Amino acid sequence: QVQLVESGGGLVQPGGSLKLSCGASGSIFGVYVMGWFRQAPGKQRELVATINRSGSPNYADSVKGRFTISKDNAKNTVFLQMGSLRPEDTAVYYCKYSSGSRTYWGQGTQVTVSA
């Protein structure tokens, strides 16, 4: 089992910034990918960004140049620095851990971008 705990969501004005964190604990071993997905009301959950153990990032086109994913291997923590936020970035953001056939999700953290 892997437990994921997210933090850092909140309310921010358009153009503002937020930083999300996701700490992983439990059976963390081998090759894995961690990342962030989001789900807005009435929409499907979508990829935001992922990062593998070696640090290679992958971003959705909608966030390229605005969001940065990073990680601290020693602390099994992944971060999402979000900048130039837009109202359409409003969603529940979920942390995901994947390793082989094992997939785990965090409980989600709400990000609201509004004036």
PDB file of N, CA, C and O in Angstrom, residues 19-53:
ATOM      1  N   LYS A  19       1.342  26.532  -4.706  1.00  0.00           N
ATOM      2  CA  LYS A  19       2.228  25.376  -4.774  1.00  0.00           C
ATOM      3  C   LYS A  19       1.567  24.219  -4.036  1.00  0.00           C
ATOM      4  O   LYS A  19       1.227  24.329  -2.860  1.00  0.00           O
ATOM      5  N   LEU A  20       1.396  23.121  -4.749  1.00  0.00           N
ATOM      6  CA  LEU A  20       0.834  21.908  -4.167  1.00  0.00           C
ATOM      7  C   LEU A  20       1.960  20.950  -3.793  1.00  0.00           C
ATOM      8  O   LEU A  20       2.993  20.895  -4.464  1.00  0.00           O
ATOM      9  N   SER A  21       1.718  20.192  -2.736  1.00  0.00           N
ATOM     10  CA  SER A  21       2.671  19.172  -2.308  1.00  0.00           C
ATOM     11  C   SER A  21       1.948  17.848  -2.132  1.00  0.00           C
ATOM     12  O   SER A  21       0.778  17.815  -1.763  1.00  0.00           O
ATOM     13  N   CYS A  22       2.655  16.760  -2.400  1.00  0.00           N
ATOM     14  CA  CYS A  22       2.104  15.423  -2.206  1.00  0.00           C
ATOM     15  C   CYS A  22       3.189  14.544  -1.610  1.00  0.00           C
ATOM     16  O   CYS A  22       4.200  14.281  -2.269  1.00  0.00           O
ATOM     17  N   GLY A  23       2.962  14.112  -0.379  1.00  0.00           N
ATOM     18  CA  GLY A  23       3.900  13.231   0.285  1.00  0.00           C
ATOM     19  C   GLY A  23       3.431  11.791   0.199  1.00  0.00           C
ATOM     20  O   GLY A  23       2.259  11.495   0.453  1.00  0.00           O
ATOM     21  N   ALA A  24       4.346  10.907  -0.191  1.00  0.00           N
ATOM     22  CA  ALA A  24       4.027   9.492  -0.324  1.00  0.00           C
ATOM     23  C   ALA A  24       4.710   8.700   0.784  1.00  0.00           C
ATOM     24  O   ALA A  24       5.843   8.987   1.165  1.00  0.00           O
ATOM     25  N   SER A  25       4.005   7.695   1.270  1.00  0.00           N
ATOM     26  CA  SER A  25       4.570   6.807   2.287  1.00  0.00           C
ATOM     27  C   SER A  25       4.041   5.393   2.062  1.00  0.00           C
ATOM     28  O   SER A  25       3.038   5.194   1.386  1.00  0.00           O
ATOM     29  N   GLY A  26       4.755   4.421   2.626  1.00  0.00           N
ATOM     30  CA  GLY A  26       4.329   3.040   2.467  1.00  0.00           C
ATOM     31  C   GLY A  26       5.292   2.267   1.583  1.00  0.00           C
ATOM     32  O   GLY A  26       6.491   2.471   1.621  1.00  0.00           O
ATOM     33  N   SER A  27       4.739   1.402   0.742  1.00  0.00           N
ATOM     34  CA  SER A  27       5.543   0.505  -0.095  1.00  0.00           C
ATOM     35  C   SER A  27       6.004   1.197  -1.371  1.00  0.00           C
ATOM     36  O   SER A  27       5.507   0.939  -2.467  1.00  0.00           O
ATOM     37  N   ILE A  28       6.986   2.063  -1.201  1.00  0.00           N
ATOM     38  CA  ILE A  28       7.517   2.815  -2.341  1.00  0.00           C
ATOM     39  C   ILE A  28       8.842   2.182  -2.733  1.00  0.00           C
ATOM     40  O   ILE A  28       9.798   2.209  -1.973  1.00  0.00           O
ATOM     41  N   PHE A  29       8.878   1.608  -3.932  1.00  0.00           N
ATOM     42  CA  PHE A  29      10.095   0.971  -4.378  1.00  0.00           C
ATOM     43  C   PHE A  29      10.065   0.839  -5.889  1.00  0.00           C
ATOM     44  O   PHE A  29       9.032   0.960  -6.532  1.00  0.00           O
ATOM     45  N   GLY A  30      11.240   0.594  -6.453  1.00  0.00           N
ATOM     46  CA  GLY A  30      11.351   0.348  -7.876  1.00  0.00           C
ATOM     47  C   GLY A  30      11.107   1.588  -8.724  1.00  0.00           C
ATOM     48  O   GLY A  30      11.221   2.721  -8.273  1.00  0.00           O
ATOM     49  N   VAL A  31      10.766   1.310  -9.970  1.00  0.00           N
ATOM     50  CA  VAL A  31      10.511   2.378 -10.929  1.00  0.00           C
ATOM     51  C   VAL A  31       9.078   2.866 -10.749  1.00  0.00           C
ATOM     52  O   VAL A  31       8.140   2.079 -10.759  1.00  0.00           O
ATOM     53  N   TYR A  32       8.924   4.153 -10.565  1.00  0.00           N
ATOM     54  CA  TYR A  32       7.573   4.679 -10.395  1.00  0.00           C
ATOM     55  C   TYR A  32       7.454   6.059 -11.013  1.00  0.00           C
ATOM     56  O   TYR A  32       8.451   6.727 -11.304  1.00  0.00           O
ATOM     57  N   VAL A  33       6.219   6.448 -11.211  1.00  0.00           N
ATOM     58  CA  VAL A  33       5.887   7.778 -11.720  1.00  0.00           C
ATOM     59  C   VAL A  33       4.901   8.406 -10.747  1.00  0.00           C
ATOM     60  O   VAL A  33       3.961   7.752 -10.294  1.00  0.00           O
ATOM     61  N   MET A  34       5.136   9.649 -10.424  1.00  0.00           N
ATOM     62  CA  MET A  34       4.168  10.405  -9.631  1.00  0.00           C
ATOM     63  C   MET A  34       3.707  11.601 -10.441  1.00  0.00           C
ATOM     64  O   MET A  34       4.422  12.092 -11.323  1.00  0.00           O
ATOM     65  N   GLY A  35       2.526  12.047 -10.131  1.00  0.00           N
ATOM     66  CA  GLY A  35       2.034  13.178 -10.900  1.00  0.00           C
ATOM     67  C   GLY A  35       0.767  13.775 -10.344  1.00  0.00           C
ATOM     68  O   GLY A  35       0.274  13.370  -9.287  1.00  0.00           O
ATOM     69  N   TRP A  36       0.272  14.745 -11.070  1.00  0.00           N
ATOM     70  CA  TRP A  36      -0.926  15.485 -10.702  1.00  0.00           C
ATOM     71  C   TRP A  36      -1.950  15.399 -11.821  1.00  0.00           C
ATOM     72  O   TRP A  36      -1.629  15.564 -12.997  1.00  0.00           O
ATOM     73  N   PHE A  37      -3.171  15.149 -11.410  1.00  0.00           N
ATOM     74  CA  PHE A  37      -4.321  15.177 -12.303  1.00  0.00           C
ATOM     75  C   PHE A  37      -5.336  16.140 -11.689  1.00  0.00           C
ATOM     76  O   PHE A  37      -5.240  16.467 -10.517  1.00  0.00           O
ATOM     77  N   ARG A  38      -6.288  16.561 -12.476  1.00  0.00           N
ATOM     78  CA  ARG A  38      -7.317  17.439 -11.942  1.00  0.00           C
ATOM     79  C   ARG A  38      -8.672  17.101 -12.536  1.00  0.00           C
ATOM     80  O   ARG A  38      -8.760  16.559 -13.641  1.00  0.00           O
ATOM     81  N   GLN A  39      -9.700  17.451 -11.778  1.00  0.00           N
ATOM     82  CA  GLN A  39     -11.061  17.202 -12.230  1.00  0.00           C
ATOM     83  C   GLN A  39     -11.932  18.392 -11.868  1.00  0.00           C
ATOM     84  O   GLN A  39     -12.097  18.719 -10.686  1.00  0.00           O
ATOM     85  N   ALA A  40     -12.441  19.038 -12.894  1.00  0.00           N
ATOM     86  CA  ALA A  40     -13.358  20.155 -12.707  1.00  0.00           C
ATOM     87  C   ALA A  40     -14.792  19.623 -12.681  1.00  0.00           C
ATOM     88  O   ALA A  40     -15.064  18.534 -13.206  1.00  0.00           O
ATOM     89  N   PRO A  41     -15.718  20.363 -12.098  1.00  0.00           N
ATOM     90  CA  PRO A  41     -17.110  19.902 -12.033  1.00  0.00           C
ATOM     91  C   PRO A  41     -17.664  19.585 -13.417  1.00  0.00           C
ATOM     92  O   PRO A  41     -17.532  20.381 -14.347  1.00  0.00           O
ATOM     93  N   GLY A  42     -18.243  18.405 -13.541  1.00  0.00           N
ATOM     94  CA  GLY A  42     -18.853  18.004 -14.801  1.00  0.00           C
ATOM     95  C   GLY A  42     -17.880  17.559 -15.875  1.00  0.00           C
ATOM     96  O   GLY A  42     -18.292  17.292 -17.009  1.00  0.00           O
ATOM     97  N   LYS A  43     -16.608  17.470 -15.521  1.00  0.00           N
ATOM     98  CA  LYS A  43     -15.598  17.072 -16.513  1.00  0.00           C
ATOM     99  C   LYS A  43     -14.851  15.831 -16.036  1.00  0.00           C
ATOM    100  O   LYS A  43     -14.863  15.487 -14.861  1.00  0.00           O
ATOM    101  N   GLN A  44     -14.188  15.189 -16.986  1.00  0.00           N
ATOM    102  CA  GLN A  44     -13.387  14.024 -16.653  1.00  0.00           C
ATOM    103  C   GLN A  44     -12.067  14.439 -16.016  1.00  0.00           C
ATOM    104  O   GLN A  44     -11.563  15.545 -16.254  1.00  0.00           O
ATOM    105  N   ARG A  45     -11.511  13.532 -15.240  1.00  0.00           N
ATOM    106  CA  ARG A  45     -10.195  13.776 -14.649  1.00  0.00           C
ATOM    107  C   ARG A  45      -9.166  13.812 -15.779  1.00  0.00           C
ATOM    108  O   ARG A  45      -9.196  12.983 -16.692  1.00  0.00           O
ATOM    109  N   GLU A  46      -8.254  14.786 -15.711  1.00  0.00           N
ATOM    110  CA  GLU A  46      -7.265  14.945 -16.781  1.00  0.00           C
ATOM    111  C   GLU A  46      -5.865  15.106 -16.218  1.00  0.00           C
ATOM    112  O   GLU A  46      -5.663  15.566 -15.094  1.00  0.00           O
ATOM    113  N   LEU A  47      -4.913  14.734 -17.051  1.00  0.00           N
ATOM    114  CA  LEU A  47      -3.505  14.874 -16.688  1.00  0.00           C
ATOM    115  C   LEU A  47      -3.124  16.344 -16.577  1.00  0.00           C
ATOM    116  O   LEU A  47      -3.520  17.161 -17.413  1.00  0.00           O
ATOM    117  N   VAL A  48      -2.348  16.663 -15.550  1.00  0.00           N
ATOM    118  CA  VAL A  48      -1.738  17.980 -15.436  1.00  0.00           C
ATOM    119  C   VAL A  48      -0.237  17.851 -15.705  1.00  0.00           C
ATOM    120  O   VAL A  48       0.305  18.481 -16.605  1.00  0.00           O
ATOM    121  N   ALA A  49       0.429  17.015 -14.914  1.00  0.00           N
ATOM    122  CA  ALA A  49       1.866  16.824 -15.071  1.00  0.00           C
ATOM    123  C   ALA A  49       2.292  15.568 -14.336  1.00  0.00           C
ATOM    124  O   ALA A  49       1.697  15.206 -13.319  1.00  0.00           O
ATOM    125  N   THR A  50       3.317  14.911 -14.863  1.00  0.00           N
ATOM    126  CA  THR A  50       3.899  13.754 -14.196  1.00  0.00           C
ATOM    127  C   THR A  50       5.412  13.889 -14.191  1.00  0.00           C
ATOM    128  O   THR A  50       5.983  14.649 -14.988  1.00  0.00           O
ATOM    129  N   ILE A  51       6.039  13.133 -13.306  1.00  0.00           N
ATOM    130  CA  ILE A  51       7.490  13.125 -13.224  1.00  0.00           C
ATOM    131  C   ILE A  51       7.930  11.735 -12.809  1.00  0.00           C
ATOM    132  O   ILE A  51       7.325  11.113 -11.926  1.00  0.00           O
ATOM    133  N   ASN A  52       8.966  11.212 -13.481  1.00  0.00           N
ATOM    134  CA  ASN A  52       9.420   9.878 -13.123  1.00  0.00           C
ATOM    135  C   ASN A  52      10.563   9.957 -12.106  1.00  0.00           C
ATOM    136  O   ASN A  52      10.989  11.047 -11.695  1.00  0.00           O
ATOM    137  N   ARG A  53      11.050   8.799 -11.701  1.00  0.00           N
ATOM    138  CA  ARG A  53      12.034   8.764 -10.634  1.00  0.00           C
ATOM    139  C   ARG A  53      13.313   9.500 -11.020  1.00  0.00           C
ATOM    140  O   ARG A  53      13.979  10.094 -10.171  1.00  0.00           O
TER     141      ARG A  53
END
